[in-house]
Amino acid sequence: MKKLITVSAFLLGFVGLAHAETKVPVNLPDAPEGHYVHKAPTMEDLEADESIHPELKRVIRRGYDLFTNTQQLRGKNVFNDMNCSSCHMGEGRMPFSGPVWPAVTTLPDYRGKNDHVNNIEERIAGCFSFSMNGTPPEYGSDDMVALVTYHHWLATGAKIYDYDIAGRGYGSLPEPEKEPSYERGEKLYAENCAICHGEDGQGRKVDGKVQFPPLWGDNSFNWGAGLVRLNTAAGFIKHNMPLGQPGSLSDQEAWDLAMFMNSHERPQDPRFEKSAKHTREKYLNVHKHTMYGKTVNGKVLGEHSNTGEKPFLKPDVLKPRTFE
Amino acid sequence: MNVRKRSRWGLVMGALLCLSPAVAFSADVEKGKEVAQTCVTCHGMDGAGQAQGKFPRLDILPKEYIVKQLKDFKEGSRKSPVMAPFVNMLDDEMMENVAAYYSSQTAEVEAPEDADEALIKRGEQLALRGDWDKYVPSCRSCHGAENQGVGTTFPALAGQHASYIVGELQAWQKGDRANDPQNLMLAVAERLSDEDIQAVAAYLAAQPAH
C-alpha cells in the first residue's frame, strides 16, 4: 500500500495539489524515476489563452464536446452506451485514467494490436471500432479533425516520442497473489460498484441519457476493446474506481473485479472469424489476457453472432496496411 | 413545473378511486400531510424550505431519500441540533408518510438573486466538468446530466437552496454528516475549498428544478 505522503508529493508534481489530511485519499502510485509528468491544459486554460486563434478554440471545444458526449454520434458512429470519457476519466487529461495526449506524442508508431504503423486518427478509429462498438467518423471529417485537435491541444508542451510517461494508460498492477476469482469479484461488485452500475451491470439511464455506463452486455464495449484484458481492467479499476476514490481497493480486489466484469457476455469482437476460440488464437497477443473464447459457467464466452445494436460486424476501417 | 411528480400524484389519486388495496398507499400521503404540520415552520407545506435558514427544499427529493435522511438524523450519522427534536417525534411509519407527502409536492420557489459572475462560472465548472486537478469529479457525473437527481440515492441539486448545499458540504468536511454510501460524497466534499463550496452552491441553486 502506498503511503499518503508519497502520493501527495506525486500529485503535487502532477497537478500542483497538496492534500491536507483527508479521510478518502487520492491514492495513486509515484511517478517512476526518469518518467516525465505532463500537465495537460484544462478548458478553463483554453478560454483564458489569448494566443489561440478563435477558430482553433472553436474546434477544440467541439472535440471536447464529442469526447465527453460521444453519445451525440449514437447510431452513426457509436452503437453502445459509452462516451470517450467513460473510460478516459477526467477529460482525457489525468494520469492513470487513460490520458489521451500520449497518443499524440507517441504516434505514428507500430502497434502490435493491428500489426502496422498507426497515426492518431487510426488510433481513435480503434476506440470507435471496439470500445464504442461502432465505426469511426471518416478520416479527415470535421468530427475526426475536432477529436484529433482536442487530443493535440492536450499534448501542448509534452515531449514527442518520449515514451517514459508517468501515469500512461491505467497503470499496471503486480500479478495477483491469488488467481482472480469470479466469486470474490461478484461479492466485491455488489459492495462497491452496483450502486452506480446496477446489480445487473447494465449501468443507468436518466431521462433517456446515459448516466452510468454498462460494464457488460449489448450496450457495453465489445470483445475487441482494450478493457476486456484483465490486466488493463484491473489497472483501470484500481486507479479510478469507485469514482473519486482511486487506490481504495487492494490489487487483489481490482483483479477479482476485473475477472467478474469480463466473465460476462458482450458484443462480438469485430475481427471474429469462424469461432471465438479461433479468433482468440489469431489475436492471442491481446486475447491471452482476456476471457474471450474461454468457458465460464458452462458457456464459451464470445461464441455468438451478437453485434449488439450495431447492424454490422466489422467496420471497413479495420484493415491491414502494407505501405507498398 | 414538474410533470413527472404531477403524474405520480395523479396515479395515486387514480389508485385511490379505483383500487381498494391502494387505499393504504394513498393514505400515506394524507397521513403524511398531517405529520408535515411538524415540519411546516421551516420546510413549508409545499416543501419549499427557506433559503435564509438553510432549510432544504423537500419537493425535489424522492421519498426513499427523505426517509433515509430522517432515519440517519435519528441514528446520528447526520447530525443536526435543529432536526434532532423533530425526528425524535417521528416513528418509522410517520417518516414514510411525511416523505411520501413532501415528495409528491411541487413548491414555488423564487430564483435566487444573481450571484457574482466569476463565482457562478467556477460553480458551473465544478457542477458540469469538475476540477480534476483537485481530483474533484463533476456533480453531474453522479447527480444527473442536469443535476436533477438519479434514482433514490443521488439527490437532486438543481434548484436546491445555496445555503443548504453550503451547510451540507461543510457538514461533511466537519464530520457532522457521514451518511453517504461508500463515502462517495465525503471524498469530493473534503477536496473543495470554502470558495468552491460557495461557487458550486450558487450555481446549483440558480438552475431550474426538475
Coordinates of C-alpha atoms in Angstrom, one line a residue:
Chain A
M1 CA 0.0 0.0 0.0
K2 CA 1.4 3.4 -1.0
K3 CA 1.9 5.9 1.7
L4 CA -0.3 9.0 1.6
I5 CA 2.7 11.3 1.8
T6 CA 4.4 10.0 -1.3
V7 CA 1.1 10.1 -3.1
S8 CA 0.6 13.7 -2.2
A9 CA 4.1 14.5 -3.4
F10 CA 3.2 12.8 -6.7
L11 CA 0.0 14.7 -7.2
L12 CA 1.8 17.9 -6.2
G13 CA 4.2 17.2 -9.1
F14 CA 1.4 16.3 -11.4
V15 CA -1.2 18.9 -10.7
G16 CA 0.0 21.3 -8.1
L17 CA -2.2 19.9 -5.4
A18 CA -1.2 19.5 -1.8
H19 CA -3.7 17.4 0.1
A20 CA -4.4 18.1 3.7
E21 CA -5.0 15.0 5.7
T22 CA -8.2 13.6 4.2
K23 CA -10.3 10.6 5.1
V24 CA -10.5 9.5 1.5
P25 CA -7.1 9.9 0.0
V26 CA -6.3 10.0 -3.7
N27 CA -4.0 7.0 -3.6
L28 CA -2.0 6.8 -6.8
P29 CA 1.5 5.4 -7.5
D30 CA 4.6 7.6 -7.6
A31 CA 6.0 8.8 -10.9
P32 CA 8.8 6.3 -11.6
E33 CA 12.4 7.6 -11.7
G34 CA 13.1 9.2 -15.1
H35 CA 9.5 9.4 -16.2
Y36 CA 8.1 12.8 -17.1
V37 CA 4.9 14.4 -15.9
H38 CA 2.8 16.4 -18.2
K39 CA 0.1 18.7 -17.0
A40 CA -2.5 18.9 -19.8
P41 CA -4.4 22.1 -20.1
T42 CA -8.0 22.5 -19.0
M43 CA -10.9 24.0 -20.8
E44 CA -10.5 27.0 -18.5
D45 CA -6.9 27.4 -19.7
L46 CA -8.2 27.3 -23.3
E47 CA -10.7 30.1 -22.7
A48 CA -8.0 32.2 -20.9
D49 CA -5.3 31.7 -23.6
E50 CA -5.4 34.7 -26.0
S51 CA -2.7 33.3 -28.2
I52 CA -5.0 30.6 -29.6
H53 CA -6.9 31.6 -32.7
P54 CA -10.7 31.8 -32.1
E55 CA -11.3 29.2 -34.8
L56 CA -8.9 26.8 -33.3
K57 CA -10.7 27.3 -29.9
R58 CA -14.0 26.5 -31.6
V59 CA -12.7 23.3 -33.0
I60 CA -11.1 22.3 -29.7
R61 CA -14.4 22.9 -27.9
R62 CA -16.1 20.7 -30.4
G63 CA -13.5 18.0 -29.8
Y64 CA -14.1 18.3 -26.1
D65 CA -17.8 18.1 -26.6
L66 CA -17.5 15.0 -28.7
F67 CA -15.1 13.5 -26.2
T68 CA -17.3 14.0 -23.2
N69 CA -20.7 13.5 -25.0
T70 CA -19.9 10.9 -27.7
Q71 CA -23.5 9.7 -27.5
Q72 CA -24.3 12.5 -29.9
L73 CA -22.9 10.2 -32.5
R74 CA -25.2 7.3 -31.4
G75 CA -26.4 5.3 -34.3
K76 CA -23.9 6.9 -36.7
N77 CA -20.5 6.0 -35.1
V78 CA -21.4 4.8 -31.6
F79 CA -23.7 1.8 -31.1
N80 CA -23.5 1.4 -27.3
D81 CA -23.9 3.5 -24.2
M82 CA -20.3 4.6 -24.0
N83 CA -18.6 8.0 -24.2
C84 CA -14.9 8.5 -24.7
S85 CA -14.8 10.0 -21.2
S86 CA -16.4 6.8 -19.7
C87 CA -13.0 5.2 -19.8
H88 CA -10.7 8.2 -20.3
M89 CA -11.8 9.8 -17.0
G90 CA -11.0 13.4 -16.2
E91 CA -11.5 14.7 -19.7
G92 CA -8.6 12.5 -21.1
R93 CA -6.1 14.5 -19.1
M94 CA -5.5 12.6 -16.0
P95 CA -2.6 10.2 -15.2
F96 CA -3.7 6.5 -14.6
S97 CA -7.1 7.4 -16.2
G98 CA -6.1 6.6 -19.8
P99 CA -4.8 10.1 -20.7
V100 CA -5.2 10.5 -24.4
W101 CA -2.5 13.1 -25.1
P102 CA 0.3 10.4 -25.2
A103 CA -1.4 9.0 -28.3
V104 CA -0.3 12.3 -29.9
T105 CA 3.2 12.3 -28.6
T106 CA 4.0 8.6 -29.3
L107 CA 2.2 8.1 -32.7
P108 CA 2.7 7.4 -35.5
D109 CA 4.1 4.2 -34.3
Y110 CA 3.9 0.5 -34.8
R111 CA 1.1 -1.1 -32.8
G112 CA 1.0 -4.8 -32.1
K113 CA -2.8 -4.8 -31.9
N114 CA -3.1 -4.4 -35.7
D115 CA 0.5 -5.1 -36.7
H116 CA 1.2 -1.9 -38.6
V117 CA 2.1 1.8 -38.2
N118 CA -0.9 3.8 -36.9
N119 CA -1.3 7.5 -36.7
I120 CA -3.6 9.3 -34.2
E121 CA -6.7 9.1 -36.5
E122 CA -6.3 5.3 -36.8
R123 CA -5.8 5.0 -33.0
I124 CA -9.1 6.9 -32.4
A125 CA -10.7 4.7 -35.0
G126 CA -9.7 1.7 -32.9
C127 CA -11.6 3.2 -29.9
F128 CA -14.7 3.6 -32.1
S129 CA -14.5 0.1 -33.6
F130 CA -14.0 -1.7 -30.2
S131 CA -14.9 0.4 -27.2
M132 CA -17.8 2.2 -28.8
N133 CA -18.8 -1.0 -30.7
G134 CA -19.2 1.2 -33.8
T135 CA -17.4 2.7 -36.7
P136 CA -15.2 5.9 -36.7
P137 CA -16.0 9.2 -38.1
E138 CA -14.4 9.3 -41.5
Y139 CA -10.7 10.2 -41.6
G140 CA -10.4 13.9 -42.2
S141 CA -14.1 14.6 -41.4
D142 CA -15.0 17.5 -39.2
D143 CA -15.7 15.2 -36.2
M144 CA -12.4 13.3 -36.6
V145 CA -10.4 16.5 -37.0
A146 CA -12.1 18.0 -34.0
L147 CA -11.3 15.0 -31.9
V148 CA -7.7 14.9 -33.1
T149 CA -7.4 18.6 -32.4
Y150 CA -8.6 18.2 -28.8
H151 CA -6.0 15.4 -28.3
H152 CA -3.2 17.5 -29.8
W153 CA -4.1 20.6 -27.8
L154 CA -4.0 18.4 -24.6
A155 CA -0.4 17.4 -25.5
T156 CA 0.7 21.1 -25.6
G157 CA 4.2 21.2 -24.2
A158 CA 4.6 17.4 -23.9
K159 CA 7.6 15.6 -25.4
I160 CA 7.4 14.0 -28.8
Y161 CA 8.4 10.3 -29.0
D162 CA 9.4 10.2 -25.3
Y163 CA 7.8 7.0 -24.0
D164 CA 8.8 7.5 -20.3
I165 CA 5.4 9.0 -19.5
A166 CA 4.3 8.9 -15.8
G167 CA 0.7 7.6 -15.4
R168 CA 0.3 6.5 -19.0
G169 CA -2.7 4.2 -19.6
Y170 CA -4.2 3.0 -16.4
G171 CA -1.0 1.8 -14.7
S172 CA -0.1 -1.9 -14.4
L173 CA -0.6 -3.9 -11.3
P174 CA 1.6 -6.6 -10.0
E175 CA 0.4 -10.1 -10.8
P176 CA -2.3 -11.1 -8.4
E177 CA -1.3 -13.2 -5.3
K178 CA -4.3 -15.4 -5.7
E179 CA -5.9 -16.5 -9.0
P180 CA -8.5 -13.8 -9.8
S181 CA -11.9 -15.1 -8.6
Y182 CA -15.3 -14.6 -10.2
E183 CA -17.0 -15.4 -6.8
R184 CA -14.9 -12.8 -4.8
G185 CA -15.4 -10.4 -7.7
E186 CA -19.2 -10.8 -7.6
K187 CA -19.3 -10.0 -3.9
L188 CA -17.0 -7.0 -4.3
Y189 CA -19.1 -5.8 -7.2
A190 CA -22.2 -5.8 -5.1
E191 CA -20.5 -3.9 -2.3
N192 CA -18.5 -1.3 -4.4
C193 CA -19.9 -1.0 -7.9
A194 CA -23.6 -1.9 -8.1
I195 CA -24.7 1.4 -6.6
C196 CA -23.9 3.1 -9.9
H197 CA -23.5 0.4 -12.5
G198 CA -26.5 -1.6 -11.3
E199 CA -26.8 -5.1 -9.8
D200 CA -27.0 -6.4 -13.4
G201 CA -24.0 -4.4 -14.6
Q202 CA -26.2 -2.6 -17.1
G203 CA -25.5 0.9 -15.9
R204 CA -28.2 3.5 -15.6
K205 CA -30.0 6.0 -17.8
V206 CA -31.9 9.1 -16.7
D207 CA -34.4 10.7 -18.9
G208 CA -33.0 8.6 -21.8
K209 CA -29.5 9.8 -21.3
V210 CA -26.7 7.5 -20.1
Q211 CA -25.8 8.3 -16.5
F212 CA -23.6 5.4 -15.6
P213 CA -22.1 3.2 -18.3
P214 CA -22.9 -0.5 -18.6
L215 CA -20.0 -2.8 -17.8
W216 CA -21.1 -5.8 -19.9
G217 CA -23.9 -6.8 -22.3
D218 CA -25.1 -5.3 -25.6
N219 CA -24.6 -1.7 -24.6
S220 CA -21.0 -2.0 -23.3
F221 CA -17.7 -2.2 -25.1
N222 CA -17.2 -5.3 -27.4
W223 CA -14.8 -8.2 -27.1
G224 CA -12.1 -6.4 -29.0
A225 CA -11.8 -3.5 -26.6
G226 CA -8.7 -2.9 -24.5
L227 CA -10.6 -3.0 -21.3
V228 CA -11.5 -6.6 -22.0
R229 CA -8.0 -7.5 -21.0
L230 CA -7.9 -8.4 -17.3
N231 CA -4.7 -6.6 -16.6
T232 CA -6.0 -3.4 -18.2
A233 CA -9.3 -3.6 -16.4
A234 CA -7.6 -4.3 -13.1
G235 CA -5.4 -1.2 -13.6
F236 CA -8.4 0.9 -14.5
I237 CA -10.5 -0.3 -11.5
K238 CA -7.6 0.1 -9.0
H239 CA -6.7 3.6 -10.1
N240 CA -10.2 5.0 -11.0
M241 CA -13.0 3.3 -9.1
P242 CA -15.1 3.9 -7.2
L243 CA -15.3 7.4 -8.7
G244 CA -13.3 9.8 -6.7
Q245 CA -11.6 7.1 -4.6
P246 CA -8.6 5.9 -6.7
G247 CA -6.4 3.4 -4.8
S248 CA -9.1 2.5 -2.3
L249 CA -9.3 -1.2 -3.4
S250 CA -6.5 -3.6 -3.0
D251 CA -4.7 -5.0 -6.1
Q252 CA -6.3 -8.4 -5.5
E253 CA -9.7 -6.8 -5.3
A254 CA -9.1 -5.0 -8.6
W255 CA -8.1 -8.3 -10.2
D256 CA -11.1 -10.1 -8.8
L257 CA -13.5 -7.3 -10.1
A258 CA -11.8 -7.4 -13.5
M259 CA -12.4 -11.1 -13.7
F260 CA -16.0 -10.8 -12.7
M261 CA -16.7 -7.9 -15.1
N262 CA -15.0 -9.6 -18.0
S263 CA -16.5 -13.0 -17.5
H264 CA -19.8 -11.7 -18.8
E265 CA -21.0 -11.6 -22.4
R266 CA -20.6 -8.5 -24.6
P267 CA -20.9 -7.8 -28.4
Q268 CA -18.7 -9.8 -30.7
D269 CA -15.1 -8.9 -31.5
P270 CA -15.3 -7.2 -34.9
R271 CA -12.4 -9.3 -36.1
F272 CA -14.3 -12.5 -35.4
E273 CA -13.6 -15.4 -37.8
K274 CA -15.0 -19.0 -37.6
S275 CA -15.2 -19.3 -33.8
A276 CA -14.3 -17.5 -30.6
K277 CA -11.5 -20.0 -30.0
H278 CA -10.2 -19.5 -33.5
T279 CA -10.4 -15.7 -33.2
R280 CA -8.8 -15.9 -29.7
E281 CA -5.8 -17.8 -31.2
K282 CA -5.5 -15.4 -34.1
Y283 CA -5.3 -12.3 -31.9
L284 CA -3.6 -14.0 -29.0
N285 CA -1.3 -11.0 -28.5
V286 CA -4.4 -9.3 -27.0
H287 CA -6.7 -12.2 -26.1
K288 CA -4.1 -14.0 -24.0
H289 CA -5.1 -11.5 -21.3
T290 CA -8.9 -11.9 -21.8
M291 CA -11.6 -14.5 -21.0
Y292 CA -12.8 -14.5 -24.7
G293 CA -13.1 -18.0 -26.0
K294 CA -12.8 -19.4 -22.5
T295 CA -15.5 -21.4 -20.8
V296 CA -17.2 -19.6 -17.9
N297 CA -20.2 -21.0 -16.0
G298 CA -20.6 -23.7 -18.7
K299 CA -20.5 -21.4 -21.7
V300 CA -17.8 -20.3 -24.1
L301 CA -17.6 -16.6 -23.9
G302 CA -17.9 -14.8 -27.3
E303 CA -19.3 -17.9 -29.1
H304 CA -22.2 -16.0 -30.7
S305 CA -23.1 -13.7 -33.6
N306 CA -24.5 -10.9 -31.5
T307 CA -23.1 -7.5 -32.5
G308 CA -25.3 -5.6 -30.1
E309 CA -27.1 -2.5 -31.6
K310 CA -24.6 -2.4 -34.4
P311 CA -26.0 -3.6 -37.7
F312 CA -22.7 -5.0 -39.0
L313 CA -19.7 -6.9 -37.6
K314 CA -16.6 -5.3 -38.9
P315 CA -16.1 -1.6 -39.7
D316 CA -14.4 -1.0 -43.1
V317 CA -11.5 0.9 -41.5
L318 CA -10.2 -2.3 -39.7
K319 CA -7.9 -3.5 -42.5
P320 CA -4.2 -4.2 -42.8
R321 CA -1.8 -1.6 -44.2
T322 CA 1.3 -2.6 -46.1
F323 CA 2.7 0.8 -47.3
E324 CA 3.6 -0.8 -50.5
Chain B
M1 CA -43.0 22.7 -13.4
N2 CA -42.9 19.1 -12.6
V3 CA -44.8 16.9 -15.0
R4 CA -43.3 13.7 -13.5
K5 CA -44.3 14.5 -10.0
R6 CA -47.8 15.6 -11.0
S7 CA -48.4 12.4 -13.0
R8 CA -47.3 10.4 -10.0
W9 CA -49.8 12.3 -7.8
G10 CA -52.4 11.6 -10.5
L11 CA -51.5 8.0 -10.3
V12 CA -52.0 8.0 -6.6
M13 CA -55.4 9.7 -6.9
G14 CA -56.4 7.3 -9.6
A15 CA -55.5 4.4 -7.5
L16 CA -57.4 5.8 -4.5
L17 CA -60.6 6.0 -6.6
C18 CA -60.3 2.6 -8.3
L19 CA -58.5 0.1 -6.1
S20 CA -59.2 -0.7 -2.6
P21 CA -55.7 -2.2 -1.9
A22 CA -54.2 1.1 -2.9
V23 CA -56.0 3.0 -0.2
A24 CA -53.3 2.2 2.3
F25 CA -50.7 3.6 0.0
S26 CA -52.7 6.7 -0.9
A27 CA -53.4 7.2 2.8
D28 CA -49.7 7.6 3.3
V29 CA -49.7 11.0 1.6
E30 CA -52.8 12.1 3.6
K31 CA -51.3 11.0 6.9
G32 CA -48.0 12.5 5.8
K33 CA -49.8 15.8 5.3
E34 CA -50.8 15.7 9.0
V35 CA -47.2 14.8 10.0
A36 CA -46.0 17.7 7.9
Q37 CA -47.6 20.0 10.5
T38 CA -44.4 19.2 12.5
C39 CA -42.2 20.4 9.6
V40 CA -44.2 23.3 8.2
T41 CA -42.5 26.2 10.0
C42 CA -39.1 25.5 8.3
H43 CA -40.0 23.5 5.2
G44 CA -43.4 24.9 4.4
M45 CA -46.4 22.8 3.5
D46 CA -45.3 22.6 -0.1
G47 CA -41.7 21.7 0.8
A48 CA -40.2 24.9 -0.4
G49 CA -37.8 25.2 2.5
Q50 CA -36.2 28.5 3.3
A51 CA -33.0 29.9 1.8
Q52 CA -32.3 32.1 4.8
G53 CA -32.5 29.3 7.4
K54 CA -30.5 26.6 5.4
F55 CA -33.8 24.6 5.3
P56 CA -33.8 22.4 2.2
R57 CA -36.4 22.1 -0.4
L58 CA -38.0 18.7 0.0
D59 CA -40.3 18.7 -3.0
I60 CA -37.5 17.8 -5.4
L61 CA -36.3 14.8 -3.3
P62 CA -37.6 11.2 -3.7
K63 CA -39.5 9.6 -0.9
E64 CA -36.8 7.0 -0.2
Y65 CA -34.1 9.6 0.1
I66 CA -36.1 11.6 2.6
V67 CA -36.9 8.6 4.7
K68 CA -33.2 7.6 4.8
Q69 CA -32.2 11.1 5.9
L70 CA -34.8 11.2 8.7
K71 CA -33.6 7.8 9.9
D72 CA -30.0 8.9 9.7
F73 CA -30.8 12.1 11.7
K74 CA -32.3 9.8 14.4
E75 CA -29.4 7.4 14.4
G76 CA -26.8 10.2 14.4
S77 CA -24.9 9.6 11.1
R78 CA -26.3 13.0 10.1
K79 CA -26.0 15.4 13.0
S80 CA -28.3 18.4 13.2
P81 CA -29.3 20.1 16.5
V82 CA -32.2 21.7 14.7
M83 CA -33.6 18.5 13.2
A84 CA -32.9 16.3 16.3
P85 CA -36.0 17.2 18.4
F86 CA -38.3 16.8 15.3
V87 CA -37.1 13.4 14.2
N88 CA -37.4 12.2 17.7
M89 CA -41.2 12.8 17.4
L90 CA -41.4 10.6 14.3
D91 CA -41.7 6.8 14.2
D92 CA -40.9 4.8 11.0
E93 CA -44.4 5.0 9.7
M94 CA -44.7 8.7 10.2
M95 CA -41.3 9.1 8.3
E96 CA -42.6 7.1 5.4
N97 CA -45.8 9.1 5.3
V98 CA -44.3 12.5 5.6
A99 CA -41.6 11.6 3.0
A100 CA -44.4 10.4 0.6
Y101 CA -46.2 13.7 1.2
Y102 CA -43.3 16.0 0.5
S103 CA -42.0 14.1 -2.5
S104 CA -45.5 14.5 -4.0
Q105 CA -45.4 18.3 -3.7
T106 CA -44.4 20.9 -6.2
A107 CA -43.1 24.0 -4.5
E108 CA -43.0 27.5 -5.8
V109 CA -39.5 28.8 -5.1
E110 CA -38.2 32.2 -6.1
A111 CA -35.0 32.1 -8.1
P112 CA -32.0 33.3 -6.1
E113 CA -30.6 36.8 -6.6
D114 CA -27.9 37.0 -9.2
A115 CA -24.5 35.9 -7.8
D116 CA -21.1 37.2 -8.8
E117 CA -20.3 36.1 -12.4
A118 CA -16.9 34.7 -11.6
L119 CA -18.4 32.7 -8.7
I120 CA -21.1 31.2 -11.0
K121 CA -18.5 30.4 -13.6
R122 CA -16.4 28.4 -11.1
G123 CA -19.6 26.8 -9.8
E124 CA -20.6 25.8 -13.3
Q125 CA -17.1 24.2 -13.9
L126 CA -17.4 22.2 -10.7
A127 CA -21.0 21.1 -11.4
L128 CA -20.6 20.2 -15.1
R129 CA -16.9 19.4 -15.7
G130 CA -15.4 19.0 -12.2
D131 CA -11.9 20.1 -11.3
W132 CA -9.8 17.0 -11.9
D133 CA -6.6 18.8 -10.9
K134 CA -8.0 18.6 -7.4
Y135 CA -9.4 15.2 -8.2
V136 CA -13.0 16.5 -8.0
P137 CA -15.4 14.9 -10.5
S138 CA -18.3 16.9 -11.6
C139 CA -21.6 16.9 -9.6
R140 CA -23.4 15.8 -12.8
S141 CA -21.3 12.6 -13.0
C142 CA -23.5 11.1 -10.2
H143 CA -26.4 13.6 -9.7
G144 CA -27.6 13.6 -13.4
A145 CA -26.8 15.5 -16.5
E146 CA -28.7 18.5 -15.3
N147 CA -28.1 17.7 -11.6
Q148 CA -31.8 16.7 -11.4
G149 CA -31.0 13.7 -9.2
V150 CA -30.5 10.0 -10.1
G151 CA -32.7 7.3 -8.6
T152 CA -33.2 7.4 -4.9
T153 CA -29.6 7.5 -4.0
F154 CA -28.2 10.7 -5.6
P155 CA -30.5 13.6 -4.7
A156 CA -31.5 16.5 -7.0
L157 CA -29.2 19.5 -6.6
A158 CA -30.7 21.8 -9.3
G159 CA -32.9 24.4 -7.6
Q160 CA -31.9 23.5 -4.1
H161 CA -31.1 26.4 -1.7
A162 CA -27.5 27.5 -1.9
S163 CA -27.3 28.0 1.9
Y164 CA -28.4 24.4 2.4
I165 CA -25.8 23.0 -0.1
V166 CA -23.1 25.0 1.6
G167 CA -24.1 23.8 5.0
E168 CA -24.1 20.1 4.0
L169 CA -20.7 20.3 2.2
Q170 CA -19.3 21.9 5.3
A171 CA -21.0 19.2 7.5
W172 CA -19.2 16.5 5.5
Q173 CA -15.9 18.4 6.0
K174 CA -16.5 18.7 9.7
G175 CA -17.7 15.1 10.1
D176 CA -21.3 16.1 11.1
R177 CA -22.6 14.3 8.1
A178 CA -21.4 10.8 7.4
N179 CA -24.4 9.0 5.9
D180 CA -23.4 8.9 2.2
P181 CA -23.0 5.5 0.7
Q182 CA -19.3 4.3 0.4
N183 CA -18.1 7.8 1.4
L184 CA -18.8 8.9 -2.2
M185 CA -19.7 12.4 -1.2
L186 CA -17.1 12.8 1.6
A187 CA -14.3 12.1 -0.9
V188 CA -15.4 15.1 -3.0
A189 CA -16.5 17.4 -0.2
E190 CA -13.2 17.3 1.6
R191 CA -11.4 18.4 -1.6
L192 CA -13.4 21.5 -2.0
S193 CA -12.2 24.9 -0.8
D194 CA -14.5 27.3 1.0
E195 CA -14.8 29.3 -2.2
D196 CA -15.5 26.2 -4.2
I197 CA -18.4 25.4 -1.9
Q198 CA -19.9 28.9 -2.3
A199 CA -19.4 28.7 -6.0
V200 CA -21.0 25.3 -6.7
A201 CA -23.9 26.1 -4.3
A202 CA -24.6 29.4 -6.0
Y203 CA -24.6 27.7 -9.5
L204 CA -26.8 24.8 -8.5
A205 CA -29.3 27.0 -6.7
A206 CA -29.7 29.1 -9.9
Q207 CA -30.6 26.0 -12.0
P208 CA -34.2 25.2 -12.6
A209 CA -35.6 22.3 -10.5
H210 CA -37.0 19.4 -12.4

